Amino acid sequence: MSEHSLEIRDLHARVADGEAILNGVNLVVPRGEVHALMGPNGSGKSTLAKVMAGDPQYEITGGDVLIDGESILALEPDERARAGLYLAFQYPVEVPGVSIANFLRLALNARREEGDEIGVMEFYARLQRAVKALDWDESIIERNLHEGFSGGEKKRSEILQLLVLEPSYAILDETDSGLDVDALKVVAKGVNAARGPEFGALVITHYQRLLNYIVPDKVHVMAAGRIVKEGSKELAMELDTRGYDWVRVEAGLNPVGDDEHAPRVGA
Amino acid sequence: MADMPQDAHPDAAKLAGLAHTEQYAYYMPENYAFRSEKGLTRRVVEQISYQKNEPEWMLKFRLRALEIAEKKGRPKWGPDLSHLNFDDIYFYIRPQEEKGTNSWDDVPAEVRETYRKLGIPEAEQRMLAGVGAQYESEMVYHNLKEEWEKQGVIFLDSDTGLQQYPELFKEHFATVVPPEDNYFAAVNSAVWSGGSFVYVPAGVEIDVPLQAYFLINAQSMGQFERTLIIAEPGSRFHYIEGCTAPTYNSDSFHSGVIEIIVKERANVRYSTIQNWSHNVYNLVTQRAIVQRHGSMGWLDGNLGSKVTMKYPSTYLMGEHAHGEVLSIAFATDGQHQDAGAKVIHAAPYTTSSVVSKSISKGTGRSSYRGLVQIHEGATNARSNVECDALLLDDQAKTDTYPYIEINEKTAHVGHEATVSKLNDEQIFYLQSRGLPADAAMALIVRGFLDPVAKELPLEYAVELNRLIELEMEGSVG
Ligand SMILES: Nc1ncnc2c1ncn2[C@@H]1O[C@H](COP(=O)(O)OP(=O)(O)OP(=O)(O)O)[C@@H](O)[C@H]1O
Ligand SMILES: [Mg+2]
């Protein structure tokens, strides 16, 4: 199975020289599947996503992350990207003066050998396809990366990039939050367009709503920096109505929602 | 010494070594036809004038300028110039004319190597090396030149300009920047050589930029170039100083003077992107006088050098005259870029805008030094200044010296300054899309400069990007 999957093995991480945030995460997303990752605020979902992408502000204190059986922890963030990993950020940054078109062309060419750069027409066609898939106006490609973008536009841009870069594995960190219903459908359409036997995704979300459009093969629940429960898509519905307290209790954690670092009951 | 063997230059080993140690080790063999003695003396000034076979008035002008320089002494403000020793400098070198060089293979290997290190596109390399006949742009240029000449446009190197158009030259020369203006202008006036002479008659509009690199020959490349541009009423054109053109001069002192006269309703743009070797003191005076409804735009890019002091200035002398400055400075280790702009509003309804973008890296320091002056009676003048500084690491420094003098109640003057640091989150974001860290940083820097770079013709914007990438090399630990 590890041959064709994104695998997280007993991953421990902390803010560099700070407190531990991930306390032994285990999770496998096989290629061809889409999994959901849910969990209360502050449980470590974004940290997990960024640690996997190689964010230097975190330090890994144990465990491993593997793409198709190969550890990626020794790789730079850009090398991980070129190995097929993609992260749609919860809070995409702005990069003034850098147009989406120019940036994506550079990003694509970074994946290719020198001298084998993508042809301008081929690139343009690919970009146009992605823009269309997201019901977006073509002028967006000339705009600077997220400069002056609305929250929803930023999220849409993260999916646009995903469609152009065609990664093997994508982590979408709350790409649905801040989207109106129409935008949500469009984003879901984009993700579903990427879906296929060669593509795996981990979709981080708080809302069952998104999972109506992107139906997950499996749902993982994170609390206090660990996966505490796994289930089918019905689990997401259950969480939607019942909240997280029962899951936490099941996992031996305090049923307090607002302090994820509370000591375990009885510990 | 004048004739060097082409493949066994005595300094070849040194050159090869430099390639590894110093990225900007530009190198030029000492091929010269005449060289003055070291130092700045009356005798040297006389030699220069004699060598150039100049009219008497020019020799007198040079000697007067020398006296002024001696009286004035160096400025007591701004960057540290204490290591700049005139006694070690040749103030005039006339390079060997590379007559008859019309094959690229005839160009000395070390010259080609220097160009290669600079990364100048081969086409432009050939041009710089004087291998004009084989360069198709040369043909294009010749056609353009014929067309311009029919319209009465003069586009020559300044020495030739003085010889061929003595009256016109004398009438305008040193009227914008007299030797009394500042110490370095006085030094330039005493020893000037090369530069461009441009005259565009009334009403003539030129769509293709006048590019200085077409003029490059033994005469026009100088440390003390003197450019004189005259825009007659209603004319319109863009003059561009070749990006990397002056850099193969390895001497340690460059002090040019650029004078531009923008007459009524004329519209002139002057763009220059310079990349000096890291041992050069680059002290330049650029100034334009703008008459009624005239418009002057400066685009000034400063890379390389040890110290640069450069403040393109615009004197708005007639009603509704407009001035614009876009300035880029990039200071890396050991460099001080002291750049900015000066705008004098001396008439009603004059407008100006200054945008300055500076980048500092390592021990580099960039300063914005600007002056906006609104004279009494310059009613309803408007000026807006924006300076943005980007620091690439914790060590790098930047500072701003914005001087604003308003003597007119109806004036509107805006000033805005920002300082930002290269943002780790942005780098991580771009890296997460597959760009290596150095490419990510270079992209952020290019984005920062984009508002200025997009005003450049494409080939220059491309060249600017390439220079920035060179400067960024080694930024990743
Ligand atoms: N760089 C950091 N410095 C300090 N604390 C951090 C840092 N990154 C994450 N944390 C802390 O780690 C915990 C987990 O944060 P994280 O952003 O991963 O949560 P999350 O599950 O994504 O929450 P949300 O659902 O609100 O997005 C939080 O308590 C957060 O404050
Ligand atoms: Mg989060």
Short mmCIF file of C-alpha atoms in Angstrom, two decimals, chain A residues 81 84-86 103-109 111 123 126 130 158-168, chain B residues 432-434:
data_model
loop_
_atom_site.label_atom_id
_atom_site.label_comp_id
_atom_site.label_asym_id
_atom_site.label_seq_id
_atom_site.Cartn_x
_atom_site.Cartn_y
_atom_site.Cartn_z
CA ALA A 81 6.62 20.04 -4.23
CA GLY A 84 4.39 15.66 -6.10
CA LEU A 85 3.06 17.26 -2.92
CA TYR A 86 0.80 20.30 -2.95
CA PHE A 103 4.55 32.63 -11.21
CA LEU A 104 2.84 29.46 -12.39
CA ARG A 105 5.03 29.26 -15.45
CA LEU A 106 8.12 29.48 -13.26
CA ALA A 107 6.67 26.89 -10.89
CA LEU A 108 5.97 24.50 -13.76
CA ASN A 109 9.39 25.03 -15.28
CA ARG A 111 9.65 20.83 -12.34
CA PHE A 123 1.28 26.70 -20.86
CA ARG A 126 -3.26 24.66 -19.61
CA ALA A 130 -7.90 25.61 -15.26
CA GLU A 158 -5.14 27.81 -4.49
CA ILE A 159 -7.31 25.42 -6.50
CA LEU A 160 -6.33 27.07 -9.77
CA GLN A 161 -2.69 26.41 -8.93
CA LEU A 162 -3.51 22.83 -8.03
CA LEU A 163 -5.13 22.28 -11.41
CA VAL A 164 -2.17 23.75 -13.26
CA LEU A 165 0.58 22.07 -11.25
CA GLU A 166 -1.12 18.64 -11.24
CA PRO A 167 0.40 17.22 -8.05
CA SER A 168 0.10 13.57 -7.04
CA SER B 432 5.85 24.98 -1.66
CA ARG B 433 4.99 25.52 -5.34
CA GLY B 434 8.31 24.08 -6.44
#
